[in-house]
Coordinates of C-alpha atoms in Angstrom, one line a residue:
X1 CA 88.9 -176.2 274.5
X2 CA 89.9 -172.9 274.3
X3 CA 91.4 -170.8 271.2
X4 CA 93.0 -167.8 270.6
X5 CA 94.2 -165.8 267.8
X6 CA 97.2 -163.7 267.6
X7 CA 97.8 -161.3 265.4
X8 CA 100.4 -158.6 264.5
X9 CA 103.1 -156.7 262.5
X10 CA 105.5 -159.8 261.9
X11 CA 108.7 -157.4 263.1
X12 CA 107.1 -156.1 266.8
X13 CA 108.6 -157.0 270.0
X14 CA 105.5 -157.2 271.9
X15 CA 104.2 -159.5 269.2
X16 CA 107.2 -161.9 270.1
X17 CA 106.4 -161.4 273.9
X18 CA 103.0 -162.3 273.1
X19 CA 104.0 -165.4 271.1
X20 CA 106.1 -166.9 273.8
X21 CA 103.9 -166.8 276.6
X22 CA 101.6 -167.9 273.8
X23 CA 103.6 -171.0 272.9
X24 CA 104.3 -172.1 276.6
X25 CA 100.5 -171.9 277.5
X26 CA 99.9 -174.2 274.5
X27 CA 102.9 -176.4 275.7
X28 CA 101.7 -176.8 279.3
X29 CA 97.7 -176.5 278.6
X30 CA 96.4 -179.3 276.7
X31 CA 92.9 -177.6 275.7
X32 CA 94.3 -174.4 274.8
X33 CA 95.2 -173.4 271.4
X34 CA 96.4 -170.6 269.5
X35 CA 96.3 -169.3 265.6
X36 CA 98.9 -166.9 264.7
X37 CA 98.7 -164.4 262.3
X38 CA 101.5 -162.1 261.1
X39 CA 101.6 -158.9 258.6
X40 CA 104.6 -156.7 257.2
X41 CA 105.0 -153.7 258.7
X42 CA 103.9 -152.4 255.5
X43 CA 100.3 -153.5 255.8
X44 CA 99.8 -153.2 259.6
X45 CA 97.8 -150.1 259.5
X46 CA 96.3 -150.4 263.7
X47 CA 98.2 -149.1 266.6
X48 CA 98.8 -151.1 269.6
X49 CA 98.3 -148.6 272.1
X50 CA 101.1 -150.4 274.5
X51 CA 104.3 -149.1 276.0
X52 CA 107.2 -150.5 277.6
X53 CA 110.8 -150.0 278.8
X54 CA 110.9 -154.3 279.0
X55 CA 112.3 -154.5 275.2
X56 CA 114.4 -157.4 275.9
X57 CA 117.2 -158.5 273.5
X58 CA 115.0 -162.0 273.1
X59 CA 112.4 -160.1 271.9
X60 CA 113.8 -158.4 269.2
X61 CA 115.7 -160.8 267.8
X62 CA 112.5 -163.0 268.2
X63 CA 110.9 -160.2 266.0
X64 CA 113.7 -160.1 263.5
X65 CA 112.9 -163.7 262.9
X66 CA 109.6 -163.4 262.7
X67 CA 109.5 -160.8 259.9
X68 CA 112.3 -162.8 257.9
X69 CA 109.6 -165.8 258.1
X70 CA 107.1 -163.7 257.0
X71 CA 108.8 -162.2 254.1
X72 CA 109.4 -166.2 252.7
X73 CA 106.3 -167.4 253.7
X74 CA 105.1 -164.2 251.2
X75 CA 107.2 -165.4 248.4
X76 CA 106.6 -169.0 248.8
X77 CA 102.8 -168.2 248.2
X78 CA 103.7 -165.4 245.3
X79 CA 105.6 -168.7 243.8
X80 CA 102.8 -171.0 244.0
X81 CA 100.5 -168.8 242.7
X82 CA 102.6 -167.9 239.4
X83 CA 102.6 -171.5 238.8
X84 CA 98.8 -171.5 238.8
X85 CA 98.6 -167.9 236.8
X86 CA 100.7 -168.6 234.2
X87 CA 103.0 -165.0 233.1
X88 CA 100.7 -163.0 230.8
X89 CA 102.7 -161.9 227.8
X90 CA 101.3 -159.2 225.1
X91 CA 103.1 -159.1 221.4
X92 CA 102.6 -156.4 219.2
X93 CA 102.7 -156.2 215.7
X94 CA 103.2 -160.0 216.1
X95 CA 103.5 -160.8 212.4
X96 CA 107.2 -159.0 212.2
X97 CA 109.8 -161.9 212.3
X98 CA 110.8 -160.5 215.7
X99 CA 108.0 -162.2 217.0
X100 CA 108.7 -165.4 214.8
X101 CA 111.9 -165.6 216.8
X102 CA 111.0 -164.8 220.3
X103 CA 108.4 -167.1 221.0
X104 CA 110.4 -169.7 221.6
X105 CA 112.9 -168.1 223.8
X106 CA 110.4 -166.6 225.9
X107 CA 108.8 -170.1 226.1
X108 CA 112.1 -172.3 226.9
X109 CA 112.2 -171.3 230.6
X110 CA 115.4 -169.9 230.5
X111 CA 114.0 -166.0 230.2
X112 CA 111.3 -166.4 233.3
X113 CA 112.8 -169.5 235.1
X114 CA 112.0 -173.1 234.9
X115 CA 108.9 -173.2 236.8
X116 CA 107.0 -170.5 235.3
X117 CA 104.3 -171.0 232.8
X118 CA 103.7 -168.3 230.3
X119 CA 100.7 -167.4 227.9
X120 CA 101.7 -165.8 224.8
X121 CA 98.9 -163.0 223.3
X122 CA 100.0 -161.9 219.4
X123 CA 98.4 -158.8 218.4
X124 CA 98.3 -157.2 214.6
X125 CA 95.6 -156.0 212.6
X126 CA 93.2 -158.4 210.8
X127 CA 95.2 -157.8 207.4
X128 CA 97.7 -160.5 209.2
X129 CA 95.1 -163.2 210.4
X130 CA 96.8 -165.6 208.4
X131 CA 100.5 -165.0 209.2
X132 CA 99.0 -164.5 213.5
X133 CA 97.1 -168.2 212.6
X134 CA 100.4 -169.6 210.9
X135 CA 102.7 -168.2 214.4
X136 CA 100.1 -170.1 216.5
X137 CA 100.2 -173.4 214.7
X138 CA 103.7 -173.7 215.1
X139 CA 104.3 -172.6 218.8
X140 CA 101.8 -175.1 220.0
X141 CA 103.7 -177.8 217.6
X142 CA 106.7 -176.9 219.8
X143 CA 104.9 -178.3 222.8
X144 CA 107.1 -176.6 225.0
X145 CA 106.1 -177.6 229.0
X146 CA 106.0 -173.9 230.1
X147 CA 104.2 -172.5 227.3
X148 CA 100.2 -172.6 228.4
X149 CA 98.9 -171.3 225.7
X150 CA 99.5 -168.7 222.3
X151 CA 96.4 -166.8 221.4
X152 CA 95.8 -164.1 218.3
X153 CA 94.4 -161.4 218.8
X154 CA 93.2 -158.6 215.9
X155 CA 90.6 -156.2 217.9
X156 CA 91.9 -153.8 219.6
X157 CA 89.5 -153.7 222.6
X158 CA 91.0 -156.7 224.2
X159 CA 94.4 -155.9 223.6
X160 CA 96.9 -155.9 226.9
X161 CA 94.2 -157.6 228.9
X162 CA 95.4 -158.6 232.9
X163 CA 98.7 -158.0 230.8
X164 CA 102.1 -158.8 232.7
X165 CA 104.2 -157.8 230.0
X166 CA 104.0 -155.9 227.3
X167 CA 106.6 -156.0 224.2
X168 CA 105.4 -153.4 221.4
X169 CA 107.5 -154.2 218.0
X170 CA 105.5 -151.5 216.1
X171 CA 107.4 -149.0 214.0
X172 CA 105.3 -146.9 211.7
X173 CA 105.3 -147.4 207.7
X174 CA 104.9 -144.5 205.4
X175 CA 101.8 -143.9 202.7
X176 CA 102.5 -142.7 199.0
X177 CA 104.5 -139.6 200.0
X178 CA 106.9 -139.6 202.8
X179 CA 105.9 -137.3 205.5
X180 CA 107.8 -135.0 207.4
X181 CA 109.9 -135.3 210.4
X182 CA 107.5 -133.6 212.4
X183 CA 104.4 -135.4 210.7
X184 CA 105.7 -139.0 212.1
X185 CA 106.4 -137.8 215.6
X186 CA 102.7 -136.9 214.9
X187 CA 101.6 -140.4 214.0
X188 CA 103.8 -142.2 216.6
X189 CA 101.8 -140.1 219.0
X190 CA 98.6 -140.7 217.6
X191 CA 99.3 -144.6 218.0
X192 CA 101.3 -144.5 221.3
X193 CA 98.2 -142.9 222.7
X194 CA 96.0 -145.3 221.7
X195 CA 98.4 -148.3 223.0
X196 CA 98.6 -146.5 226.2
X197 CA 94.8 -145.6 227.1
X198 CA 94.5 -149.3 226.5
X199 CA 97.7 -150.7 228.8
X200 CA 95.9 -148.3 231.5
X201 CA 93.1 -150.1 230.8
X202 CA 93.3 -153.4 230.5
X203 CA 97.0 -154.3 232.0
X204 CA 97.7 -155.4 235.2
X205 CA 99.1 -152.5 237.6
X206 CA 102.5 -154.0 237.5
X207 CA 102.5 -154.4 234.2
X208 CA 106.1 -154.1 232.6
X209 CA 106.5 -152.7 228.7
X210 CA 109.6 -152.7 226.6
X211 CA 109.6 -150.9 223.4
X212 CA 112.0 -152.1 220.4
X213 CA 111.9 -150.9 216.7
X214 CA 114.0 -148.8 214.5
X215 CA 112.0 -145.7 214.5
X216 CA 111.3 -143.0 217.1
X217 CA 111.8 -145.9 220.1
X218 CA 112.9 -143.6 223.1
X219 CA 109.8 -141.1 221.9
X220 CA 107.3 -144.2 221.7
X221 CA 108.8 -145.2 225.7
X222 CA 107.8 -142.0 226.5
X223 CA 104.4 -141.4 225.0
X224 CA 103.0 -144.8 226.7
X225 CA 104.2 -143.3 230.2
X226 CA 102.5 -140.3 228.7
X227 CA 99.2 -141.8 228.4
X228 CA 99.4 -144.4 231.1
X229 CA 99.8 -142.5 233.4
X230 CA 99.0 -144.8 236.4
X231 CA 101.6 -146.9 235.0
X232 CA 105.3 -147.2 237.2
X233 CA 107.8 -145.0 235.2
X234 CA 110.1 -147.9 236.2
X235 CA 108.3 -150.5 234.0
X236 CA 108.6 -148.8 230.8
X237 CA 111.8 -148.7 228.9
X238 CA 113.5 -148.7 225.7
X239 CA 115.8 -151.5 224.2
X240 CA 119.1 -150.1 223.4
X241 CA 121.2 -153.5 223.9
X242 CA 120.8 -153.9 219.8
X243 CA 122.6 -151.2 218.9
X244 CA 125.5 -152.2 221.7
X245 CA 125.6 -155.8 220.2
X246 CA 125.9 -154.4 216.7
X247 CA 129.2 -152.1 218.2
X248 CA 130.5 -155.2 220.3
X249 CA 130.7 -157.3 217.0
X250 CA 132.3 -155.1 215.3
X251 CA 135.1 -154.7 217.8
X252 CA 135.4 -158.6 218.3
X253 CA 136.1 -159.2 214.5
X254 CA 139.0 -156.8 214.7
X255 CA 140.4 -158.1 217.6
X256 CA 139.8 -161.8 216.3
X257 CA 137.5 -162.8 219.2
X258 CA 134.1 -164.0 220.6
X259 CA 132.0 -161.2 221.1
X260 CA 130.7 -162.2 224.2
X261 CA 134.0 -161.5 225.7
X262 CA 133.5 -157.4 224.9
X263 CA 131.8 -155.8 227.9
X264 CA 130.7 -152.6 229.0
X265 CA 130.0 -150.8 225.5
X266 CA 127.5 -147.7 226.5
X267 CA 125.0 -146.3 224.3
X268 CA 123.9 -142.7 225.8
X269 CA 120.7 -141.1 223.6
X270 CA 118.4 -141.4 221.2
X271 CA 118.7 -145.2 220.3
X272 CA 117.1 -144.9 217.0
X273 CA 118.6 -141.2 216.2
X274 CA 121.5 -139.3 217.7
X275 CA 123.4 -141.7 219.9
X276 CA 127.0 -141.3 221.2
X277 CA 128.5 -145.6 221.6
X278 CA 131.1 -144.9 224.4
X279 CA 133.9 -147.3 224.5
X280 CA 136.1 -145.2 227.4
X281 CA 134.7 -148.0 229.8
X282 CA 134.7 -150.8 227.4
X283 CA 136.7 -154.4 228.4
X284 CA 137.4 -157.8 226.7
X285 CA 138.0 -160.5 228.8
X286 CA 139.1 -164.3 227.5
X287 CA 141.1 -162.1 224.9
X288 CA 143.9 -164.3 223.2
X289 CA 147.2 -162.6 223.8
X290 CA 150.5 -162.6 225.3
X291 CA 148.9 -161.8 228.7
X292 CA 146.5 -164.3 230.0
X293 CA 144.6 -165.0 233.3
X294 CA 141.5 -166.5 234.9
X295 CA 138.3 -165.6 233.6
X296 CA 137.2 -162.9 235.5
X297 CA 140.6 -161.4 234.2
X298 CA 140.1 -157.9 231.9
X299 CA 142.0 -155.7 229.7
X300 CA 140.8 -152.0 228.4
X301 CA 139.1 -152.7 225.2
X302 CA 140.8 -149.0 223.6
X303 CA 144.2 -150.7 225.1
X304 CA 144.4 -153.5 222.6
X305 CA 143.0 -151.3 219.3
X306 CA 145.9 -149.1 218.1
X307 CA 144.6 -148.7 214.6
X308 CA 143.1 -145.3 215.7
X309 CA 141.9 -144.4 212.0
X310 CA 139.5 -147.7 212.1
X311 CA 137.5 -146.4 215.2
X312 CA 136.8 -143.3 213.4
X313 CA 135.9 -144.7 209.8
X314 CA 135.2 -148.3 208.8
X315 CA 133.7 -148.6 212.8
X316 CA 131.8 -145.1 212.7
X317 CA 130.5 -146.0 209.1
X318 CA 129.2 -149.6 209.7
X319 CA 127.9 -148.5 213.0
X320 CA 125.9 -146.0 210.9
X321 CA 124.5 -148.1 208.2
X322 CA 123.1 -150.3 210.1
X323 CA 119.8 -149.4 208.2
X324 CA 121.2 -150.3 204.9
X325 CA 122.2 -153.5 205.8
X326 CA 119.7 -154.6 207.9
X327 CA 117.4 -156.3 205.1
X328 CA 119.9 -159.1 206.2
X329 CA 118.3 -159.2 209.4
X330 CA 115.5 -161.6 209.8
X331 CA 114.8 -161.1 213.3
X332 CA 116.7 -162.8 215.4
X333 CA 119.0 -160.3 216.9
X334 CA 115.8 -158.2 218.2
X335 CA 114.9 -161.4 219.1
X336 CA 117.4 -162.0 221.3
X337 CA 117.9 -158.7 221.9
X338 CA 114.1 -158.4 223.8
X339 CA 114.5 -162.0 225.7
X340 CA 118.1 -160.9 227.3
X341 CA 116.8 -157.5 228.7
X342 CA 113.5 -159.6 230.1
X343 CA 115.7 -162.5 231.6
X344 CA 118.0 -159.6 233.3
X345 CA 114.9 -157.9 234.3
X346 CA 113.3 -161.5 236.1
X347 CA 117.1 -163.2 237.0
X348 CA 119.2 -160.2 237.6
X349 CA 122.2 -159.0 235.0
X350 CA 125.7 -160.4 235.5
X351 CA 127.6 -159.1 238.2
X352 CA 129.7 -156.0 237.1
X353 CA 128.7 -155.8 233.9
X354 CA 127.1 -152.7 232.1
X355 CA 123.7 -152.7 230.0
X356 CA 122.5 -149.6 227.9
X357 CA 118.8 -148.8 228.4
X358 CA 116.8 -146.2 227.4
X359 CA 114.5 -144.8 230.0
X360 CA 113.2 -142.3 232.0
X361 CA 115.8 -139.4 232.8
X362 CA 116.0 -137.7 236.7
X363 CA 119.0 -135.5 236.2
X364 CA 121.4 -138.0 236.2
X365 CA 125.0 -137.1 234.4
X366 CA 122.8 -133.4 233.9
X367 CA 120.5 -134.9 231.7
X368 CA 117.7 -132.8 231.5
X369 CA 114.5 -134.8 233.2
X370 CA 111.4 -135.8 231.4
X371 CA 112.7 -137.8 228.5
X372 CA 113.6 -141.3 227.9
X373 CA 117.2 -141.1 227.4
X374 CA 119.8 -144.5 226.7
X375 CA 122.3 -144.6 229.8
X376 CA 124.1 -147.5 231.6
X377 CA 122.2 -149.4 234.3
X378 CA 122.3 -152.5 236.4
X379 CA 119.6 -155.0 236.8
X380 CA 119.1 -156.2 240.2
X381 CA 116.5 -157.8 243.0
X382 CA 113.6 -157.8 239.8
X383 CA 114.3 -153.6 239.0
X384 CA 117.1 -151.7 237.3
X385 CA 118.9 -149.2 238.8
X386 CA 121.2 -146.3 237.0
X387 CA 125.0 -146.7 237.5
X388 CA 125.4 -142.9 238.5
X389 CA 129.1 -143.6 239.4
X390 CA 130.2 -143.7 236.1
X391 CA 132.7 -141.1 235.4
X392 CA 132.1 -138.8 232.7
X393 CA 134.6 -136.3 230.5
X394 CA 133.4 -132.6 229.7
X395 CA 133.3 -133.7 226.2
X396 CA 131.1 -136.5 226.8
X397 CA 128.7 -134.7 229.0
X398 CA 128.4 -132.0 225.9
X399 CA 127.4 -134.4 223.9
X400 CA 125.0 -135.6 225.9
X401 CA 123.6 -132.0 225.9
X402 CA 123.8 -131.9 221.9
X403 CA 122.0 -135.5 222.4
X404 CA 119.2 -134.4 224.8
X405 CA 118.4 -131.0 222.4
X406 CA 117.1 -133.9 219.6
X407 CA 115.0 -135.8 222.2
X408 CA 113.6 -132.6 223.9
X409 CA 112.5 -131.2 220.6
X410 CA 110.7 -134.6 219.7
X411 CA 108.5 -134.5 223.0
X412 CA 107.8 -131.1 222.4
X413 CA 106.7 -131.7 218.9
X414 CA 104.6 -134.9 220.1
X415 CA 102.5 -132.6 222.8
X416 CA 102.0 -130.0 220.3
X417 CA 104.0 -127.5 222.5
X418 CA 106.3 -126.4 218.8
X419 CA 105.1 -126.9 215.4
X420 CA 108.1 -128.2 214.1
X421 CA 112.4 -129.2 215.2
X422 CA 114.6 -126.4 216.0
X423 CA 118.2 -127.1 215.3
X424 CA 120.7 -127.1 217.4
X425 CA 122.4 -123.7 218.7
X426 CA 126.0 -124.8 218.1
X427 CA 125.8 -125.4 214.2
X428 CA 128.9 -127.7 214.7
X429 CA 126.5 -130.2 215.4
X430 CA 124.1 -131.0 212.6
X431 CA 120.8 -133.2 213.5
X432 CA 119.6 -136.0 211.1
X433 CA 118.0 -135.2 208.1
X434 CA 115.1 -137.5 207.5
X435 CA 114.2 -136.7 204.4
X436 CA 117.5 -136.4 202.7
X437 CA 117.8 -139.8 204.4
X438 CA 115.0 -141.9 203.1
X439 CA 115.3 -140.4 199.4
X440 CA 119.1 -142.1 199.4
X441 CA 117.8 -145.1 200.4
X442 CA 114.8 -144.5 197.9
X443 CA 112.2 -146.3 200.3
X444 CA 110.0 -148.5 198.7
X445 CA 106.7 -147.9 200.1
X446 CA 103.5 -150.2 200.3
X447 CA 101.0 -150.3 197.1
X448 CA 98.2 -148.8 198.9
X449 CA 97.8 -146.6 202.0
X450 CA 97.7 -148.3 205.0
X451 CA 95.2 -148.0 208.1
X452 CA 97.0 -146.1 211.3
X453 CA 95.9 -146.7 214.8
X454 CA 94.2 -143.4 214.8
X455 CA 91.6 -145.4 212.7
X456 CA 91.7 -148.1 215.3
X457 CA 93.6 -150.7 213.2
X458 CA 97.4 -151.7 213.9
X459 CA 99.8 -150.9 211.5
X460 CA 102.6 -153.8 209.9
X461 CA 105.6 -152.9 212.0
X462 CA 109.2 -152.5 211.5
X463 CA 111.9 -154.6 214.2
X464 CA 115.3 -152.9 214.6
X465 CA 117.5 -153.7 211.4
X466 CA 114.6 -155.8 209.9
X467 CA 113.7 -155.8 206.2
X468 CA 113.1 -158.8 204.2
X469 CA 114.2 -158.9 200.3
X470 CA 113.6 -160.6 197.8
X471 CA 115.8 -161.9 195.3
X472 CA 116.4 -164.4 192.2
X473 CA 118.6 -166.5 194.1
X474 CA 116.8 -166.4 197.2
X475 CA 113.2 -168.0 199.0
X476 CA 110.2 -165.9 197.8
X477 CA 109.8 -163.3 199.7
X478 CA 107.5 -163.3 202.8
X479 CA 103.7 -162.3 202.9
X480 CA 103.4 -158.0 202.9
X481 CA 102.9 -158.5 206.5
X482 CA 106.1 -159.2 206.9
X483 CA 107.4 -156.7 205.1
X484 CA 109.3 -154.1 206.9
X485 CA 109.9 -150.2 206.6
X486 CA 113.2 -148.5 206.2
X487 CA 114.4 -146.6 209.4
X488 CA 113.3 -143.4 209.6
X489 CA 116.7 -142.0 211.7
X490 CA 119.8 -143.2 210.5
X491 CA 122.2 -144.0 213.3
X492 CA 125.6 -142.2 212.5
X493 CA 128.8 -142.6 214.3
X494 CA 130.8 -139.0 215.5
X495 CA 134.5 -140.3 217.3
X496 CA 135.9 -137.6 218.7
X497 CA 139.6 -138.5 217.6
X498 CA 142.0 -136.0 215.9
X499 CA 144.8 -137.4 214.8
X500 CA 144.4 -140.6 212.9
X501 CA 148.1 -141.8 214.9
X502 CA 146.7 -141.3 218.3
X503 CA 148.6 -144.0 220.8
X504 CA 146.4 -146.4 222.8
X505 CA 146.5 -143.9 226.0
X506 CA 145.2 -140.8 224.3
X507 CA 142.0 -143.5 222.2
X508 CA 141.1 -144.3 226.5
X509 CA 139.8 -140.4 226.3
X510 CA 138.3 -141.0 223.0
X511 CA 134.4 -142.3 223.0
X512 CA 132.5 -143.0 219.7
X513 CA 129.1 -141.6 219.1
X514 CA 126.7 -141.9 216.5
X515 CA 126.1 -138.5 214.3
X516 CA 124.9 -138.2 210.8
X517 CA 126.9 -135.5 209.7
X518 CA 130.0 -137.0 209.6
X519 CA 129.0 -140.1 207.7
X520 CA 127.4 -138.2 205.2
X521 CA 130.4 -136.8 204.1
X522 CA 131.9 -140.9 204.4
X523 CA 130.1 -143.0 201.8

């Protein structure tokens, strides 16, 4: 019996010339055989060494179909073999309630897809064995299907290990004193650099990281590119979707609707500092009104708001306490927050619809390049992709100067390139002031001086708009572990609106950004 193999690139004409005289020999010959064996163009590094004029249209499309048969058979296997390597997933600072609340959305099935398995690895120091020991007990009482296995973790040498994702919660708490502005960049640094030698480490290649918190998030996005270098820009971002649910909810109680019916809110900046919430593209759809349609029907969000003086105040000023308030926060909007940017990231994100993300800037809208800036993208085909068409005013892309100038002067700081933040050179716009900030919210800091990852231990972390109090009428408070920091940039709201009577037609110009000046002078 005779047998051949037959290999080549899976979309080459001569391969499908060679494959039908291949398959008629085996048809007509009953001792001859042949093995096929395809590659993507990609991989198929040898050169043939054949020419011909014969390229028939048979043979072509012959090759088209083989290369679309190749490209399934390669997903088919990458499928099979997910369900045997169950989705690695990394927690930091996993006694924050953050972490409480997304372990079982991340183990439901509905962020990965039913038929993916997942591992879940909590990291924190050893101060929080208990609390890490406590999570573990109850998310293997769950018994979710999908859910492999939850492991703790308190030594940093195995952290991120064959890592497929990577979700770091931390935000940093302060000692006795409260440092300078400059001296936290300094310590963010210090433990982004340690977080990152370790991701390009111990993490798989692929690895994808999303950073949440309250405090310096688009810097720590940028450090852990910083120092892992080998690491795809692409996979690292920064969750800004918090601060857009916040602003959606507050424009769906004063239009007396669902939230989930306000779309296409923008956050541009520094999600944890300066940011500028643009409604000029915002919709509502399933709104109750005179005017009704089918589902997919819209109306201009600044079209059905007339009460111009509310976008400027109560909306600027909630918007910009959202530190003050978020003791009241126990986790579960991060939570949620985190799990919805992962299941766009794996399933794709609706059709249409905009999502604010922090991450790596290229120039686009003249952003300066080299610093993790929020902007609106699409999710699509397991990648995101920037929605450069959207259409920008001169006043917005100003702001998005002033904006930049804050996150430029934080990376600068962070590689030692300035000793300290240089203000703005139009001194209409006034940065944050961190420590005016924390001494009117009169932090409360821990008993005794914590460890930093510059001593190689993890530090408690803080979740965006997560602090748990205590109170007579309330459940004892949580363990210290659980005990959050105050944020250490205020997000303030700057609407660019002058007159407080301004018709619906001139609020579609308007967008509302977040500035501290301006609410410092609104109590």
């Amino acid at each position: 019996m005779a047998k051949f193999v037959l290999a080549g690139k899976a979309d080459c004409p001569y391969f499908a010339k060679a494959e039908l005289l291949a398959d008629y020999l085996q048809i007509n010959l009953p001792n001859f055989k042949i093995h096929k064996i395809t590659q993507h163009p990609d991989k198929w590094e040898h050169y043939y060494g054949i020419t011909s004029d014969m390229l028939s249209e048979q043979m072509l499309r012959i090759a088209k179909e083989n290369l679309q048969t190749h490209i399934e058979i390669e997903k088919e296997e990458e499928y099979i073999k997910s369900l045997i390597n169950p989705l690695q997933v990394w927690i930091s600072s996993a006694s924050a309630p953050a972490c409480y609340n997304l372990i079982p959305l991340l183990a439901n099935g509905e962020v990965f897809g039913m038929a993916t398995e997942v591992s879940i690895h909590l990291l924190d120091s050893s101060h929080y064995k208990e609390i890490l020991h406590g999570i573990v007990m109850e998310a293997e009482d769950l018994a979710f299907p999908l859910l492999r296995s939850v492991s703790m973790h308190t030594e940093l040498d195995d952290a991120f290990v064959q890592a497929d994702i990577v979700i770091l919660l931390d935000d940093i708490l302060f000692q006795h004193e409260i440092p300078s502005l400059e001296d936290c960049i300094r310590q963010v640094t210090e433990q982004c650099k340690v977080y990152g030698s370790l991701i390009e480490k111990n993490a798989n290649s692929k690895v994808k990281v999303i950073v949440s918190g309250k405090t310096f998030v688009n810097l720590r996005a940028l450090m852990i590119m910083t120092f892992a270098p080998s690491i795809d820009g692409q996979n690292i971002i920064a969750v800004a979707m918090f601060l857009e649910n916040a602003a959606k909810a507050m424009l769906a109680r004063k239009l007396n609707m669902n939230s989930a019916g306000v779309k296409d809110v923008i956050v541009w900046g520094n999600i944890s500092g300066n940011s500028y919430v643009d409604l000029s593209k915002a919709k509502v759809y399933k709104y109750d009104s005179a005017i009704w349609g089918p589902p997919n029907f819209s109306r201009h969000l600044l079209d059905m708001i007339y009460d111009g003086s509310w976008v400027r105040s109560e909306f600027a000023f909630v918007l910009s306490s959202l530190s003050s308030w978020g003791h009241h926060c126990l986790g579960m909007s991060p939570a949620h927050v985190i799990a919805t940017v992962l299941r766009y990231w794996y399933q794709d994100s609706p059709p249409g619809e905009i999502v604010s993300m922090g991450i790596l800037s290229e120039g686009q809208f003249c952003i300066p390049e080299g610093i993790i800036f929020s902007m609106p993208v699409r999710f699509q085909d397991g990648s995101w992709e920037v929605i450069t068409e959207t259409e920008i005013s001169e006043e917005t892309q100003e702001t998005l100067k002033r904006l930049a100038h804050d996150l430029i002067q934080e990376k600068q700081v962070a590689l030692g390139e300035i000793p300290e933040m240089r203000p703005y050179k139009e001194p209409a716009f006034n940065g944050f002031n961190l420590l005016a900030l924390l001494e009117e919210e009169n932090v409360q800091t821990p008993p005794e001086d914590l460890d930093t990852l510059s001593n190689g231990l993890l530090q408690p972390e803080t979740q965006e708009g997560e602090k748990v109090q205590a109170t007579t009428d309330e459940p004892e408070a949580p363990p210290d572990g659980l005990l959050q920091s105050e944020m250490l940039e205020e997000d303030k709201v700057q609407v660019p609106i002058d007159d407080p009577e301004t018709s619906s037609e001139s609020l579609n110009q308007s967008e509302t950004s977040l500035s501290n000046a301006e609410n410092n002078e609104n109590p």
